[in-house]
mmCIF file of C-alpha atoms in Angstrom:
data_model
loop_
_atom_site.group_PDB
_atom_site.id
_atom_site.type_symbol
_atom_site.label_atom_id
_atom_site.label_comp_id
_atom_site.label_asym_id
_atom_site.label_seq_id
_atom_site.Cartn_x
_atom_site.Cartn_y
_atom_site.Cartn_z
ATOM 1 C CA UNK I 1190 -31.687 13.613 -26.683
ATOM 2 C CA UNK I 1191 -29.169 11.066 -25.892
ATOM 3 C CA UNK I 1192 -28.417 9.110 -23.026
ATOM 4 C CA UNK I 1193 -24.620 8.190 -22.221
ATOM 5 C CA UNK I 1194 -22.823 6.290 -19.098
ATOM 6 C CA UNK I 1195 -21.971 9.218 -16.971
ATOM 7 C CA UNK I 1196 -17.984 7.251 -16.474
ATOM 8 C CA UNK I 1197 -17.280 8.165 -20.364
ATOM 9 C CA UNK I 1198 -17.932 12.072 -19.849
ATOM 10 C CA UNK I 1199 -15.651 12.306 -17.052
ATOM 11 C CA UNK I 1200 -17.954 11.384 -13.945
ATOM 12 C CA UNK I 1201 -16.161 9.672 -11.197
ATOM 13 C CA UNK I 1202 -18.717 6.640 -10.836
ATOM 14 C CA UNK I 1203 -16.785 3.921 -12.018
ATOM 15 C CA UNK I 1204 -16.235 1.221 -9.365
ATOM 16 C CA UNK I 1205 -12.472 1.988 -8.672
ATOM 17 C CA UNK I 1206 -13.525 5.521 -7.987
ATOM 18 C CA UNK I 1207 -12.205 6.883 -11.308
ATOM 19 C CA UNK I 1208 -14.073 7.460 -14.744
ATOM 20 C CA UNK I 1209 -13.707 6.570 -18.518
ATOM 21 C CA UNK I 1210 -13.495 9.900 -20.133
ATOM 22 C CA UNK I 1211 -13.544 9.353 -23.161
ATOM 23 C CA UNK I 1212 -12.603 12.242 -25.956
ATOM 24 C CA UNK I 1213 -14.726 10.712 -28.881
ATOM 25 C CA UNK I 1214 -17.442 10.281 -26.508
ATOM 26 C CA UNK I 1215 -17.214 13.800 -25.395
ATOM 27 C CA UNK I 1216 -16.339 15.725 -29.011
ATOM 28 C CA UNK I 1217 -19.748 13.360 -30.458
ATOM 29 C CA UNK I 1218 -21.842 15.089 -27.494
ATOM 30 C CA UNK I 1219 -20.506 18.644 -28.134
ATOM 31 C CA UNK I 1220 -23.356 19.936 -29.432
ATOM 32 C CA UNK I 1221 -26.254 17.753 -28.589
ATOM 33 C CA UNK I 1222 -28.304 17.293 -25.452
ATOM 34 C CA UNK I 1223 -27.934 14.630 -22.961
ATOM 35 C CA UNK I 1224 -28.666 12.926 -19.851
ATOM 36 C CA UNK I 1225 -25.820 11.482 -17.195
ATOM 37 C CA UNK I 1226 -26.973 7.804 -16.610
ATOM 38 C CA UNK I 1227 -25.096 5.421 -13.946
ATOM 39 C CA UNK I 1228 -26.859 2.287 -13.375
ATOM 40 C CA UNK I 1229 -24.738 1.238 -10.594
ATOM 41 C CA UNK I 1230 -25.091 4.046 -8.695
ATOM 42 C CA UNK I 1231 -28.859 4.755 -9.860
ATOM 43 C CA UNK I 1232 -29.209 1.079 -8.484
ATOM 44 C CA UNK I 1233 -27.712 1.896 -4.722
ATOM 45 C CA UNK I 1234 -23.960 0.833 -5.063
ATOM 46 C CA UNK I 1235 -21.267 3.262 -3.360
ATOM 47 C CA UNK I 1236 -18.050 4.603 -5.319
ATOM 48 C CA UNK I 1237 -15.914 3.240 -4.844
ATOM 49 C CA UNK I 1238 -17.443 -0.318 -4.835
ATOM 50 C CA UNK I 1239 -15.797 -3.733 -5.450
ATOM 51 C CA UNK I 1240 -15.361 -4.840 -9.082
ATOM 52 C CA UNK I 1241 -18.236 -6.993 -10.308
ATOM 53 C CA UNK I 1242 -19.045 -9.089 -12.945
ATOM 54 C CA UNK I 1243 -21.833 -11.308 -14.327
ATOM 55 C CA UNK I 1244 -21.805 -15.831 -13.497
ATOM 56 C CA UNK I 1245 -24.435 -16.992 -15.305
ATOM 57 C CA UNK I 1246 -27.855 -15.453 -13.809
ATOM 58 C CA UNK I 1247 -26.552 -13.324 -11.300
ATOM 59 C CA UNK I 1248 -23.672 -10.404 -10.614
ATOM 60 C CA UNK I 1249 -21.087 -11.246 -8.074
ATOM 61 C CA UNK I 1250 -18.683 -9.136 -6.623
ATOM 62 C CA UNK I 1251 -15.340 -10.015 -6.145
ATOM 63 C CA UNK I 1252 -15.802 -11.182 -2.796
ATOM 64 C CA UNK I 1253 -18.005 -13.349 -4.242
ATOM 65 C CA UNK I 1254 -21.490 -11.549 -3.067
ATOM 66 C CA UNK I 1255 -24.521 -11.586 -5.061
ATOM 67 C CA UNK I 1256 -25.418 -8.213 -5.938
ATOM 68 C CA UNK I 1257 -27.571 -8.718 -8.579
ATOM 69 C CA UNK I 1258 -30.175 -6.773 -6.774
ATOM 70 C CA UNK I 1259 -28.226 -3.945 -7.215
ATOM 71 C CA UNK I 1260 -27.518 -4.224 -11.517
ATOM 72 C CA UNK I 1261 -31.298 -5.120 -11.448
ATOM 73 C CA UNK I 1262 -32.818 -1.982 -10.120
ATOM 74 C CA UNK I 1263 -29.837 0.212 -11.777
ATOM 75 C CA UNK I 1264 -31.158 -0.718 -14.597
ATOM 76 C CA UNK I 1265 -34.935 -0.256 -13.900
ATOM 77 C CA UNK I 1266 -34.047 3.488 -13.105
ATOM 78 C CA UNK I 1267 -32.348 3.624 -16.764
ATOM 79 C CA UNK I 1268 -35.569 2.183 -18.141
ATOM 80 C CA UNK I 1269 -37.221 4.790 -16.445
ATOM 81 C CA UNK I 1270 -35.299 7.569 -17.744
ATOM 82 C CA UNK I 1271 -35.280 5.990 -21.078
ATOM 83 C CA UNK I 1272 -39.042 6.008 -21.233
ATOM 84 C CA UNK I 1273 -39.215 9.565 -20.250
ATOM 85 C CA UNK I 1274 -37.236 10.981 -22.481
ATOM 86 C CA UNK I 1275 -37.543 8.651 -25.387
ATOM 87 C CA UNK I 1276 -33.498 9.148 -26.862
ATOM 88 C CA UNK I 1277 -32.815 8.909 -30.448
ATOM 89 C CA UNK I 1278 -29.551 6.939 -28.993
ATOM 90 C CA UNK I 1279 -27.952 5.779 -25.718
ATOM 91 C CA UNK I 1280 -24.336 5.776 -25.533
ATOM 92 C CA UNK I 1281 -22.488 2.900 -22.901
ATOM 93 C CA UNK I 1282 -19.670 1.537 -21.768
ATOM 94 C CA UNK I 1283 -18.123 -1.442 -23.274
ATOM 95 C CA UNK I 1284 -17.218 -4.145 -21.408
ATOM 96 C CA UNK I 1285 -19.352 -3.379 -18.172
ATOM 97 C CA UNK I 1286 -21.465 -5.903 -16.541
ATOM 98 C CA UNK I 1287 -24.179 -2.907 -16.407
ATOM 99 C CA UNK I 1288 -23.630 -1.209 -19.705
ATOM 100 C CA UNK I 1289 -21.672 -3.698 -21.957
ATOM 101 C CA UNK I 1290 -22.775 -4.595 -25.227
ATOM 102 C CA UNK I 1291 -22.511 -7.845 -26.921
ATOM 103 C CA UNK I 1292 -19.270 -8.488 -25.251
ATOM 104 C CA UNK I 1293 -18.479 -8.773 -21.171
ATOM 105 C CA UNK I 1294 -16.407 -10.620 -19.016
ATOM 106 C CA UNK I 1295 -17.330 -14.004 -17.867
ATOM 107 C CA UNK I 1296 -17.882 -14.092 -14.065
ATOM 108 C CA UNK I 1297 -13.857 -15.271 -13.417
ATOM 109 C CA UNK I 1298 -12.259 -11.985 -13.041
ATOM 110 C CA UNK I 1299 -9.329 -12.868 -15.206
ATOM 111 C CA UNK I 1300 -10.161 -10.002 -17.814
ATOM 112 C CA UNK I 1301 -11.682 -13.159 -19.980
ATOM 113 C CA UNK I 1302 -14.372 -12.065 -22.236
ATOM 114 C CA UNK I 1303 -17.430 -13.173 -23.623
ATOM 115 C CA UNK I 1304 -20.900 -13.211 -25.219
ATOM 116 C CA UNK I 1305 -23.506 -11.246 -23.675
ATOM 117 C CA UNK I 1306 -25.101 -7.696 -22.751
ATOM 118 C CA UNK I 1307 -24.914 -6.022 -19.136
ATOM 119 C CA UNK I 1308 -27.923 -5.861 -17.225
ATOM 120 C CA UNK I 1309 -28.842 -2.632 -18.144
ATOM 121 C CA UNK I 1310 -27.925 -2.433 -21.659
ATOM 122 C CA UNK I 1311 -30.058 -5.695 -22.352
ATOM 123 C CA UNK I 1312 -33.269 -4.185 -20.735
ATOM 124 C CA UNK I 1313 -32.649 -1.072 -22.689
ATOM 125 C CA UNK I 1314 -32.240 -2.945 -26.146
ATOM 126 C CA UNK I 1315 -35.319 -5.341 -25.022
ATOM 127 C CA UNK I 1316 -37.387 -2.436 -24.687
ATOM 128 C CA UNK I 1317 -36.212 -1.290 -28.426
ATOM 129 C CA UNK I 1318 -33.850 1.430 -27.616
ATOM 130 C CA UNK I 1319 -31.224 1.845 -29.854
ATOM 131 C CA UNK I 1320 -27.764 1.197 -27.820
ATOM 132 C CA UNK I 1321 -24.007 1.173 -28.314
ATOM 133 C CA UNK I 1322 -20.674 1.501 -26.675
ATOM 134 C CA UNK I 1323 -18.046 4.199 -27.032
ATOM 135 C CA UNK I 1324 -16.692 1.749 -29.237
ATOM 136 C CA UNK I 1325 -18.828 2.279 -32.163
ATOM 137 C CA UNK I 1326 -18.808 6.352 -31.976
#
């Protein structure tokens, strides 16, 4: 069983209202089970939503708004799943301030990047789950 950010199998969650879909993604999962996950939408957030991005402690919006809450219980739910159905992998999306891995952007929303997990995919990894991006299929 494998978990994997719905936006990179062609679900229309991702905040601009569009997806990731993402061909490597998809031909890896071909013949394996998996489960849909979208923290951001698991968490309460609408699509389309404003962009957001991680300042230090918190996740602000581009109009500035803390939604933190939001990432935070997104990524509870993931948890959740995670624990249930114990996946040999979880598959997310690079970059995201849910889902990236090792690498997001910094809180200016100038498309500068830096150090540091999303929300979710840090709980996940915390908990010992073994996580990566699309990147690394």
């Amino acid at each position: 069983m494998i978990l994997v950010s719905a936006c990179l199998v062609g679900d229309n969650c991702k905040y601009n209202g569009g997806n990731n879909e993402n061909s490597k993604v998809l031909d890896f999962l071909s013949d394996k089970e998996y489960i849909k996950i979208c923290p951001e939408v698991m968490g309460g957030m609408s699509t389309p939503r404003l962009p957001s991005e991680i300042r230090g402690n918190k996740v602000i919006n581009n109009n500035g708004e803390d939604v933190t809450v939001f990432f935070l219980k997104g990524a509870e739910e993931a948890l959740k799943l995670a624990d249930m159905y114990k996946p040999e992998l979880i598959i997310l999306k690079a970059k995201s301030p849910s889902c990236g891995l090792r690498e997001i952007y910094d809180g200016s929303f100038s498309g500068i990047l830096t150090d540091g997990d999303g929300i979710t995919a840090g709980l996940l990894k915390k908990n010992g789950f073994k996580v990566i991006t699309e990147n690394e299929i």
